Short mmCIF file of C-alpha atoms and ligand atoms in Angstrom, two decimals:
data_model
loop_
_atom_site.label_atom_id
_atom_site.label_comp_id
_atom_site.label_asym_id
_atom_site.label_seq_id
_atom_site.Cartn_x
_atom_site.Cartn_y
_atom_site.Cartn_z
CA MET D 1 -0.10 -0.08 -0.14
CA ASP D 2 1.43 3.51 -0.75
CA PHE D 3 0.86 5.59 2.12
CA ASP D 4 0.02 9.64 1.82
CA PHE D 5 2.28 10.35 4.89
CA ASP D 6 4.60 8.34 7.32
CA ILE D 7 2.87 9.90 10.54
CA ILE D 8 -0.06 11.72 10.86
CA VAL D 9 -0.40 13.88 14.06
CA VAL D 10 -3.68 14.80 15.29
CA GLY D 11 -3.80 17.77 17.17
CA GLY D 12 -1.52 21.17 17.03
CA GLY D 13 -0.70 21.17 21.12
CA HIS D 14 2.24 20.69 23.03
CA ALA D 15 2.17 17.13 22.47
CA GLY D 16 1.47 17.41 18.74
CA VAL D 17 4.04 19.87 17.87
CA GLU D 18 6.73 17.62 19.61
CA ALA D 19 5.52 14.35 18.04
CA ALA D 20 5.50 16.08 14.44
CA MET D 21 9.00 17.75 14.86
CA ALA D 22 10.31 14.42 16.33
CA GLY D 23 8.78 12.18 12.98
CA ALA D 24 10.07 15.24 10.70
CA HIS D 25 13.66 15.66 12.20
CA LEU D 26 13.79 11.50 12.01
CA GLY D 27 13.43 12.29 8.15
CA LEU D 28 9.81 10.91 8.17
CA ARG D 29 6.85 12.39 6.01
CA THR D 30 4.90 14.00 8.65
CA LEU D 31 1.44 16.05 8.50
CA LEU D 32 0.13 17.60 11.41
CA CYS D 33 -3.79 18.15 11.49
CA THR D 34 -4.89 20.63 13.84
CA LEU D 35 -8.40 22.66 14.01
CA ASN D 36 -6.95 26.11 14.07
CA LYS D 37 -3.34 27.10 12.78
CA LYS D 38 -3.19 30.24 14.78
CA MET D 39 -3.80 28.29 18.05
CA ILE D 40 -0.50 25.85 17.48
CA ALA D 41 1.17 25.71 20.66
CA ASN D 42 -1.28 27.76 22.32
CA THR D 43 -1.04 28.17 25.96
CA PRO D 44 -4.89 27.90 27.30
CA CYS D 45 -4.17 28.25 31.18
CA ASN D 46 -0.76 30.29 32.77
CA PRO D 47 1.70 30.78 29.94
CA HIS D 48 4.37 29.46 32.03
CA ILE D 49 6.86 26.66 31.12
CA GLY D 50 8.82 24.53 33.90
CA GLY D 51 8.51 24.85 37.54
CA SER D 52 8.45 22.48 40.13
CA ALA D 53 9.66 18.64 38.53
CA LYS D 54 7.90 20.10 35.10
CA GLY D 55 11.33 22.33 34.69
CA ILE D 56 13.45 18.85 34.94
CA VAL D 57 11.08 17.29 32.59
CA VAL D 58 11.59 20.15 30.20
CA ARG D 59 15.45 19.58 30.50
CA GLU D 60 14.57 15.94 29.69
CA ILE D 61 12.87 16.84 26.63
CA ASP D 62 15.97 18.91 25.49
CA ALA D 63 18.36 16.32 26.14
CA LEU D 64 16.19 14.00 24.05
CA GLY D 65 16.00 16.50 20.91
CA GLY D 66 12.91 17.79 21.62
CA MET D 67 11.99 21.38 21.12
CA MET D 68 10.04 22.86 24.23
CA GLY D 69 13.17 24.20 26.23
CA LYS D 70 14.57 25.99 22.91
CA PHE D 71 11.17 27.58 22.37
CA ALA D 72 10.71 28.35 26.24
CA ASP D 73 14.12 30.27 26.16
CA HIS D 74 13.35 32.52 23.47
CA HIS D 75 12.24 36.14 24.77
CA PRO D 76 10.35 34.83 27.82
CA LEU D 77 8.54 37.50 29.85
CA GLN D 78 10.55 36.29 33.38
CA ILE D 79 12.86 33.30 34.03
CA LYS D 80 13.82 32.25 37.36
CA MET D 81 15.42 29.26 39.43
CA LEU D 82 12.57 28.36 41.96
CA ASN D 83 13.72 26.95 45.31
CA THR D 84 17.24 28.32 45.38
CA GLY D 85 17.25 28.46 49.13
CA LYS D 86 16.72 24.86 49.23
CA GLY D 87 19.10 21.64 47.97
CA PRO D 88 19.96 21.34 44.32
CA GLY D 89 17.54 18.34 44.14
CA VAL D 90 14.32 20.55 44.28
CA GLN D 91 15.69 23.65 42.44
CA CYS D 92 14.21 24.19 39.06
CA LEU D 93 13.81 26.38 36.37
CA ARG D 94 10.38 28.42 35.41
CA ALA D 95 9.85 30.75 32.76
CA GLN D 96 6.76 33.13 32.18
CA VAL D 97 6.22 33.19 28.16
CA ASP D 98 4.47 35.41 26.22
CA LYS D 99 0.66 34.00 25.53
CA HIS D 100 1.07 35.59 22.22
CA ALA D 101 4.93 35.24 21.10
CA TYR D 102 5.40 31.82 22.45
CA PRO D 103 2.88 30.14 19.97
CA ALA D 104 3.76 32.54 17.06
CA TYR D 105 7.63 31.65 17.60
CA VAL D 106 6.79 27.79 17.62
CA GLN D 107 4.62 28.00 14.40
CA SER D 108 7.05 30.08 12.62
CA VAL D 109 9.79 27.01 13.53
CA LEU D 110 7.03 24.51 12.49
CA GLU D 111 6.77 26.17 8.89
CA LYS D 112 10.44 25.94 8.24
CA THR D 113 10.61 22.37 9.32
CA ASP D 114 11.31 20.02 6.48
CA ASN D 115 9.50 16.93 6.08
CA LEU D 116 6.38 18.45 7.63
CA THR D 117 3.12 19.29 6.24
CA ILE D 118 0.65 21.54 8.55
CA LYS D 119 -3.46 21.28 7.57
CA GLU D 120 -5.97 22.88 9.23
CA CYS D 121 -8.81 20.30 9.48
CA GLN D 122 -10.97 18.41 11.58
CA VAL D 123 -10.26 14.75 12.23
CA VAL D 124 -13.55 12.55 12.80
CA SER D 125 -12.38 9.23 12.54
CA LEU D 126 -9.64 6.74 11.52
CA LEU D 127 -8.95 4.42 8.74
CA HIS D 128 -8.78 1.09 10.42
CA ASP D 129 -9.26 -2.91 10.26
CA ASP D 130 -9.48 -4.96 13.37
CA LYS D 131 -5.87 -5.02 13.99
CA LYS D 132 -4.26 -1.77 12.30
CA VAL D 133 -4.84 1.91 11.76
CA PHE D 134 -3.76 3.20 8.54
CA GLY D 135 -4.98 7.00 8.25
CA VAL D 136 -7.66 9.34 9.03
CA VAL D 137 -10.98 10.71 7.60
CA LEU D 138 -11.60 14.39 7.90
CA GLU D 139 -15.21 16.25 8.55
CA ASN D 140 -15.19 16.58 4.68
CA ASP D 141 -15.22 12.99 4.22
CA GLU D 142 -11.50 13.27 2.68
CA LYS D 143 -9.22 10.35 3.77
CA ILE D 144 -5.36 10.57 4.27
CA THR D 145 -3.48 7.03 4.75
CA SER D 146 -0.30 6.87 7.10
CA LYS D 147 1.79 4.28 8.70
CA ALA D 148 1.22 5.60 12.00
CA THR D 149 -1.27 7.88 13.66
CA ILE D 150 -0.75 9.95 16.85
CA ILE D 151 -3.70 11.41 18.70
CA THR D 152 -2.93 14.40 20.75
CA THR D 153 -6.45 15.99 20.80
CA GLY D 154 -6.09 17.57 24.38
CA THR D 155 -8.93 18.91 26.08
CA TYR D 156 -10.96 19.46 23.08
CA MET D 157 -12.94 16.16 22.30
CA GLU D 158 -16.76 16.59 23.32
CA SER D 159 -15.61 19.25 25.72
CA THR D 160 -18.10 21.17 27.62
CA LEU D 161 -17.29 24.39 29.76
CA ILE D 162 -18.88 24.94 33.17
CA SER D 163 -19.49 27.66 35.51
CA GLY D 164 -21.96 27.51 38.26
CA LYS D 165 -24.89 25.67 36.78
CA GLU D 166 -24.00 26.37 33.35
CA VAL D 167 -22.68 23.78 31.04
CA VAL D 168 -22.14 24.69 27.25
CA PRO D 169 -20.25 22.97 24.52
CA GLY D 170 -16.68 24.48 23.75
CA GLY D 171 -13.42 24.34 23.70
CA PRO D 172 -10.67 25.99 25.83
CA ASP D 173 -9.76 29.66 25.43
CA GLY D 174 -12.86 30.42 22.93
CA GLU D 175 -11.66 27.61 20.49
CA LYS D 176 -14.68 25.11 19.59
CA ALA D 177 -14.80 21.69 20.92
CA SER D 178 -13.94 18.71 18.37
CA HIS D 179 -16.60 16.52 17.55
CA GLY D 180 -16.89 12.96 16.30
CA LEU D 181 -13.69 11.37 17.12
CA ALA D 182 -14.22 10.46 20.45
CA PHE D 183 -17.43 8.47 19.31
CA SER D 184 -15.30 6.95 16.69
CA LEU D 185 -12.56 5.71 18.97
CA LYS D 186 -15.43 4.11 21.12
CA GLU D 187 -16.76 2.37 18.34
CA MET D 188 -13.51 0.90 17.76
CA GLY D 189 -13.77 -0.55 21.31
CA LEU D 190 -11.61 1.72 23.17
CA ASP D 191 -12.36 3.00 26.56
CA LEU D 192 -12.67 6.67 26.95
CA PHE D 193 -13.81 8.38 30.10
CA ARG D 194 -14.06 12.07 31.20
CA LEU D 195 -11.60 14.39 32.98
CA LYS D 196 -11.96 18.12 33.94
CA THR D 197 -9.39 20.97 34.69
CA GLY D 198 -9.91 24.65 35.39
CA THR D 199 -8.50 28.02 34.61
CA PRO D 200 -8.64 31.20 36.79
CA PRO D 201 -9.95 34.68 35.88
CA ARG D 202 -8.09 36.95 33.90
CA ILE D 203 -7.72 40.73 35.33
CA ALA D 204 -7.11 44.01 33.61
CA LYS D 205 -3.68 45.15 35.14
CA GLU D 206 -4.61 48.99 35.52
CA SER D 207 -7.54 48.11 37.80
CA ILE D 208 -5.10 46.27 40.28
CA ASP D 209 -3.91 48.11 43.29
CA PHE D 210 -0.11 46.37 43.54
CA THR D 211 0.68 48.91 46.58
CA ASN D 212 0.78 46.03 49.29
CA ALA D 213 1.34 42.88 46.69
CA LEU D 214 4.97 41.53 47.15
CA ILE D 215 6.59 41.77 43.90
CA GLN D 216 8.43 38.64 42.60
CA PRO D 217 11.14 39.43 40.15
CA GLY D 218 12.83 37.21 37.82
CA MET D 219 16.66 36.35 37.81
CA ASP D 220 19.82 37.55 35.88
CA GLY D 221 22.16 35.10 34.82
CA GLU D 222 22.65 32.33 32.18
CA LEU D 223 19.37 30.69 32.87
CA ALA D 224 17.75 28.74 30.06
CA PHE D 225 16.38 25.03 29.58
CA SER D 226 18.17 23.90 26.68
CA TYR D 227 21.68 23.58 26.27
CA GLU D 228 21.79 25.14 23.09
CA THR D 229 20.90 28.36 24.15
CA LYS D 230 23.21 30.88 24.24
CA GLU D 231 21.23 34.27 24.15
CA PHE D 232 19.47 34.83 27.74
CA THR D 233 16.92 37.32 28.64
CA PRO D 234 18.48 39.84 31.00
CA LEU D 235 16.37 40.87 34.45
CA LYS D 236 16.20 44.43 32.80
CA ASP D 237 14.18 42.92 29.95
CA GLN D 238 11.72 40.91 32.27
CA LEU D 239 8.58 41.62 34.01
CA PRO D 240 7.90 41.06 37.68
CA CYS D 241 5.07 39.02 39.25
CA TRP D 242 3.67 39.49 42.58
CA LEU D 243 2.24 37.73 45.43
CA ILE D 244 -1.14 38.26 47.53
CA TYR D 245 -3.11 36.42 49.61
CA THR D 246 -6.91 35.79 50.10
CA SER D 247 -8.54 37.80 52.39
CA LYS D 248 -11.13 36.76 55.53
CA GLU D 249 -13.64 38.12 53.27
CA THR D 250 -12.77 35.59 50.60
CA LYS D 251 -12.78 32.60 52.89
CA LYS D 252 -16.25 33.49 54.30
CA LEU D 253 -17.96 34.39 50.60
CA VAL D 254 -16.55 30.82 49.34
CA LEU D 255 -17.58 28.53 52.37
CA ASP D 256 -20.82 30.11 53.00
CA ASN D 257 -21.78 29.70 49.19
CA LEU D 258 -20.38 26.17 48.22
CA GLN D 259 -23.45 25.04 46.93
CA GLU D 260 -23.23 27.66 43.97
CA SER D 261 -20.01 26.19 42.56
CA ALA D 262 -20.07 23.62 39.92
CA LEU D 263 -17.88 21.51 42.08
CA PHE D 264 -20.26 21.20 44.99
CA ASN D 265 -23.66 21.22 43.36
CA GLY D 266 -23.00 18.12 41.36
CA THR D 267 -22.63 19.87 37.85
CA ILE D 268 -19.17 18.46 37.79
CA VAL D 269 -18.64 14.85 37.83
CA ALA D 270 -15.53 14.41 36.32
CA ALA D 271 -12.34 14.03 38.09
CA GLY D 272 -9.19 16.12 37.75
CA PRO D 273 -5.96 14.44 35.92
CA ARG D 274 -3.78 15.50 39.05
CA TYR D 275 -4.14 17.39 42.15
CA CYS D 276 -4.65 21.11 40.76
CA PRO D 277 -7.42 22.52 43.11
CA ALA D 278 -9.81 25.09 42.66
CA ILE D 279 -10.14 27.75 45.36
CA GLU D 280 -12.95 26.41 47.09
CA SER D 281 -11.54 23.11 47.28
CA LYS D 282 -8.40 24.33 48.73
CA MET D 283 -10.42 26.22 51.37
CA VAL D 284 -12.82 23.10 52.16
CA ARG D 285 -9.82 20.99 52.32
CA PHE D 286 -7.49 23.19 54.68
CA LYS D 287 -10.25 24.71 56.83
CA ASP D 288 -8.07 25.92 59.28
CA LYS D 289 -5.73 27.94 57.14
CA GLU D 290 -6.75 31.21 57.14
CA ARG D 291 -5.37 32.37 53.53
CA HIS D 292 -4.23 31.20 50.52
CA GLN D 293 -1.64 32.41 48.44
CA LEU D 294 -2.35 33.69 45.08
CA PHE D 295 0.22 34.79 42.13
CA LEU D 296 -0.31 37.91 39.78
CA GLU D 297 1.26 36.89 36.66
CA PRO D 298 1.45 38.71 33.41
CA GLU D 299 0.18 36.95 30.10
CA PHE D 300 1.68 39.44 27.54
CA ARG D 301 4.55 41.72 27.10
CA GLU D 302 2.21 44.13 25.31
CA GLY D 303 -0.94 43.75 26.82
CA ASN D 304 -3.02 44.17 30.47
CA SER D 305 -4.14 40.69 31.23
CA ILE D 306 -2.98 39.27 34.60
CA TYR D 307 -3.36 35.48 35.41
CA LEU D 308 -4.75 35.21 38.86
CA GLN D 309 -2.78 31.95 40.00
CA GLY D 310 -4.45 29.99 42.38
CA PHE D 311 -7.71 31.27 41.97
CA SER D 312 -9.78 28.86 39.39
CA THR D 313 -13.25 28.30 40.43
CA GLY D 314 -16.17 26.72 39.52
CA PHE D 315 -18.55 29.33 40.70
CA PRO D 316 -20.69 31.42 38.39
CA HIS D 317 -19.61 34.68 36.80
CA ALA D 318 -21.57 37.10 39.15
CA PHE D 319 -20.52 35.37 42.16
CA GLN D 320 -16.55 35.57 40.78
CA GLU D 321 -17.05 39.50 40.63
CA LYS D 322 -17.64 39.49 44.62
CA MET D 323 -14.90 36.50 45.20
CA VAL D 324 -12.38 38.97 43.23
CA HIS D 325 -13.34 41.94 44.78
CA SER D 326 -12.65 40.52 47.99
CA LEU D 327 -8.79 40.26 47.46
CA PRO D 328 -6.46 42.81 48.43
CA GLY D 329 -5.80 45.28 45.95
CA LEU D 330 -8.36 43.83 43.80
CA GLU D 331 -11.46 45.81 45.30
CA HIS D 332 -11.94 47.73 41.74
CA ALA D 333 -10.48 45.05 39.71
CA LYS D 334 -11.85 44.59 35.89
CA ILE D 335 -12.40 40.85 34.92
CA LEU D 336 -11.29 40.49 31.44
CA LYS D 337 -12.01 36.64 31.43
CA TYR D 338 -13.75 34.62 33.77
CA SER D 339 -12.59 31.54 35.41
CA TYR D 340 -14.18 28.37 34.01
CA GLU D 341 -13.90 24.59 34.19
CA ILE D 342 -13.75 22.38 31.23
CA GLU D 343 -14.80 18.53 30.85
CA TYR D 344 -13.23 16.57 28.08
CA GLU D 345 -12.91 12.70 26.58
CA ALA D 346 -9.52 11.28 27.57
CA ILE D 347 -8.26 7.59 26.76
CA ARG D 348 -7.71 5.47 29.75
CA PRO D 349 -4.21 5.15 29.76
CA LEU D 350 -3.88 1.28 30.68
CA GLN D 351 -4.51 0.62 26.98
CA PHE D 352 -1.35 2.05 25.70
CA ASP D 353 2.05 0.16 25.80
CA TYR D 354 5.53 1.71 26.92
CA THR D 355 5.69 3.33 23.40
CA LEU D 356 2.59 5.07 23.78
CA GLN D 357 0.79 2.86 21.18
CA ILE D 358 -2.49 1.60 21.57
CA LYS D 359 -1.97 -2.07 22.34
CA LYS D 360 -5.23 -3.08 20.64
CA TYR D 361 -4.43 -1.29 17.20
CA GLU D 362 -0.92 -1.34 15.53
CA GLY D 363 -0.29 2.03 14.34
CA LEU D 364 -2.53 3.96 16.52
CA TYR D 365 -0.38 6.11 19.34
CA GLY D 366 -1.59 8.81 21.65
CA ALA D 367 -0.10 11.61 23.80
CA GLY D 368 -0.60 14.58 25.82
CA GLN D 369 -3.97 15.38 28.06
CA ILE D 370 -5.76 12.67 26.25
CA CYS D 371 -3.80 10.09 28.13
CA GLY D 372 -4.78 11.19 31.51
CA THR D 373 -1.80 13.98 32.35
CA SER D 374 -2.34 17.70 32.64
CA GLY D 375 0.39 20.25 32.00
CA TYR D 376 2.07 21.36 28.59
CA GLU D 377 5.62 19.74 29.65
CA GLU D 378 3.79 16.66 30.29
CA ALA D 379 2.19 16.78 27.06
CA ALA D 380 5.28 18.03 25.17
CA ALA D 381 7.02 14.44 26.92
CA LEU D 382 4.50 11.94 25.89
CA GLY D 383 4.42 13.92 22.50
CA LEU D 384 8.13 13.62 21.89
CA MET D 385 8.20 9.93 23.14
CA SER D 386 5.07 8.88 21.02
CA GLY D 387 6.89 10.67 17.94
CA ILE D 388 10.28 9.35 18.46
CA ASN D 389 8.73 5.68 18.77
CA ALA D 390 6.46 5.69 15.68
CA SER D 391 9.06 6.86 13.81
CA LEU D 392 11.40 4.13 15.11
CA LYS D 393 8.90 1.33 14.61
CA ILE D 394 8.37 2.75 10.93
CA LEU D 395 12.29 2.56 10.46
CA GLY D 396 12.34 -0.97 11.74
CA LYS D 397 14.63 -0.17 14.81
CA GLU D 398 14.19 -0.47 18.57
CA PRO D 399 11.98 1.37 20.46
CA LEU D 400 12.99 4.23 22.82
CA ILE D 401 12.00 3.42 26.39
CA LEU D 402 13.05 5.23 29.53
CA ARG D 403 13.02 3.39 32.78
CA ARG D 404 11.57 4.71 35.99
CA ASP D 405 15.34 4.96 37.33
CA GLU D 406 16.64 7.02 34.33
CA ALA D 407 13.84 10.02 33.89
CA TYR D 408 10.97 11.56 35.36
CA ILE D 409 9.44 10.74 31.74
CA GLY D 410 10.00 6.95 32.46
CA VAL D 411 8.23 7.39 35.80
CA MET D 412 5.16 9.32 34.12
CA ILE D 413 5.08 6.80 31.50
CA ASP D 414 5.36 3.88 33.73
CA ASP D 415 2.69 5.47 35.88
CA LEU D 416 0.12 5.74 33.16
CA VAL D 417 0.51 2.38 31.40
CA THR D 418 0.83 0.34 34.42
C1 FAD N 501 -8.91 25.52 31.44
C2 FAD N 501 -7.88 24.94 31.40
C3 FAD N 501 -6.65 24.93 32.40
C4 FAD N 501 -5.77 24.15 32.64
N1 FAD N 501 -4.45 24.26 33.53
C5 FAD N 501 -3.26 24.01 33.48
C6 FAD N 501 -2.54 24.41 34.50
O1 FAD N 501 -2.57 24.98 35.35
N2 FAD N 501 -1.23 24.20 34.26
C7 FAD N 501 -0.74 23.79 33.07
O2 FAD N 501 0.53 22.87 33.04
N3 FAD N 501 -1.59 22.70 32.26
C8 FAD N 501 -3.04 23.26 32.18
N4 FAD N 501 -3.88 22.79 31.64
C9 FAD N 501 -3.63 21.89 30.51
C10 FAD N 501 -2.67 22.15 29.33
O3 FAD N 501 -3.54 23.38 28.74
C11 FAD N 501 -2.73 20.96 28.64
O4 FAD N 501 -1.88 19.84 29.56
C12 FAD N 501 -1.68 20.97 27.23
O5 FAD N 501 -2.12 22.15 26.69
C13 FAD N 501 -2.22 19.85 26.93
O6 FAD N 501 -1.61 19.54 25.57
P1 FAD N 501 -2.05 18.57 24.37
O7 FAD N 501 -0.76 19.02 23.35
O8 FAD N 501 -2.24 17.04 24.94
O9 FAD N 501 -3.41 19.66 23.89
P2 FAD N 501 -4.05 20.63 23.63
O10 FAD N 501 -2.74 21.89 24.01
O11 FAD N 501 -5.14 20.85 23.94
O12 FAD N 501 -3.92 20.62 22.14
C14 FAD N 501 -4.96 19.84 21.21
C15 FAD N 501 -4.76 20.36 19.78
O13 FAD N 501 -5.82 19.29 19.10
C16 FAD N 501 -6.35 19.85 18.24
N5 FAD N 501 -7.46 18.72 17.88
C17 FAD N 501 -8.37 18.49 18.64
N6 FAD N 501 -9.42 17.81 18.11
C18 FAD N 501 -9.06 17.62 16.90
C19 FAD N 501 -9.35 17.04 15.63
N7 FAD N 501 -10.65 16.14 15.91
N8 FAD N 501 -8.97 17.28 14.76
C20 FAD N 501 -7.85 18.07 14.43
N9 FAD N 501 -7.09 18.65 15.48
C21 FAD N 501 -7.80 18.25 16.65
C22 FAD N 501 -6.40 21.20 18.86
O14 FAD N 501 -6.93 22.00 17.68
C23 FAD N 501 -5.50 21.58 19.58
O15 FAD N 501 -4.31 22.14 18.59
C24 FAD N 501 -5.06 23.64 31.23
C25 FAD N 501 -5.98 23.17 30.16
C26 FAD N 501 -7.20 24.24 30.24
C27 FAD N 501 -7.89 23.83 28.95
#
């Protein structure tokens, strides 16, 4: 059979970018299918890369020839080593990236990559027989064949947006949900389940009084994720973040009105992929804690949007106004975007082998958020490993499997597939 491509990657998020670039770098004809080219490598939540544990994953990606470290090193808004007061084992690099400039840079690199074709389209089902997958079917019924197909659809499959008791279909960051593929995977006998995650409100910078907020500057020095990076962003070109705490009023508002939150009134039933709790969940779990820390972080170099880290919530919009105005310095804050929770379809990860191939279907791989992880770095790492392994298989070579004692990525994959 003549195949149109060696590898088709479905999804242009952080997993899809690494998977596609791995295939292309290994000389395989690779097609990246994605819903919206302009949203390739978008950061729908906090535009930051690295931090605790995740920073090490980004360095592992770099050591394996992946791209995320190089992308994050390219003019971040802020870069710093965390936990410098503690031992080297827990120190980790964290970059605040620009929500516009980061994806734009990734897209410019992808466009110049040999062996890589990018197509804006929606994949609705797969070409397959009982044992093998050999391509994709698009919304317009176009069929494209490939030796391997890697699904990296993130938080988009049949996703719904939730706040309070309101549930509407929709994808992250104002994008549309993707429809069809999840049903097709279920028809193929795969076990899918629903997961949820959430994102906090964005606040207009000029409406915040920073007088009593604790400034959190970046750092000077040769700080970079990639060993290949030779240009560093000096502190004078970085933007600060700030630290504030919730007030007594915030705590009272939240605890007195829990039944209004989608997380406590039965509207959300899905579990989160990891411990990344909403503010009401933290206040219920740690009732004796007087206050919770929140970080105010810039999303753009040229823009006024401030990400309110630690304040994601399932409360309805009107109530979010009250909650935000109860925070010190945010009494007159203007909310640019409300917090929301999102539910989506994921593939139960026990169905993958160590190469991230679905055991039931040769040639079908998965990576990123749909495998049950959360986070840009985790997605990128899984994308890279699936891209490398799909390529090695096509080239007739031994797979690359990282052991638990060799890499954080090895631990993550072992935790997922066993
Ligand atoms: C509301 C929210 C809050 C989050 N909070 C955090 C957080 O605090 N920290 C953190 O690290 N991570 C957070 N995340 C998770 C982070 O966004 C994901 O882990 C990461 O983006 C996953 O990358 P991915 O490549 O797997 O998928 P995504 O980045 O979601 O990309 C999926 C891609 O698939 C494409 N696609 C989907 N369906 C189809 C189809 N049928 N055909 C073609 N293309 C398709 C889309 O266009 C998109 O390009 C959050 C995500 C959301 C939505």
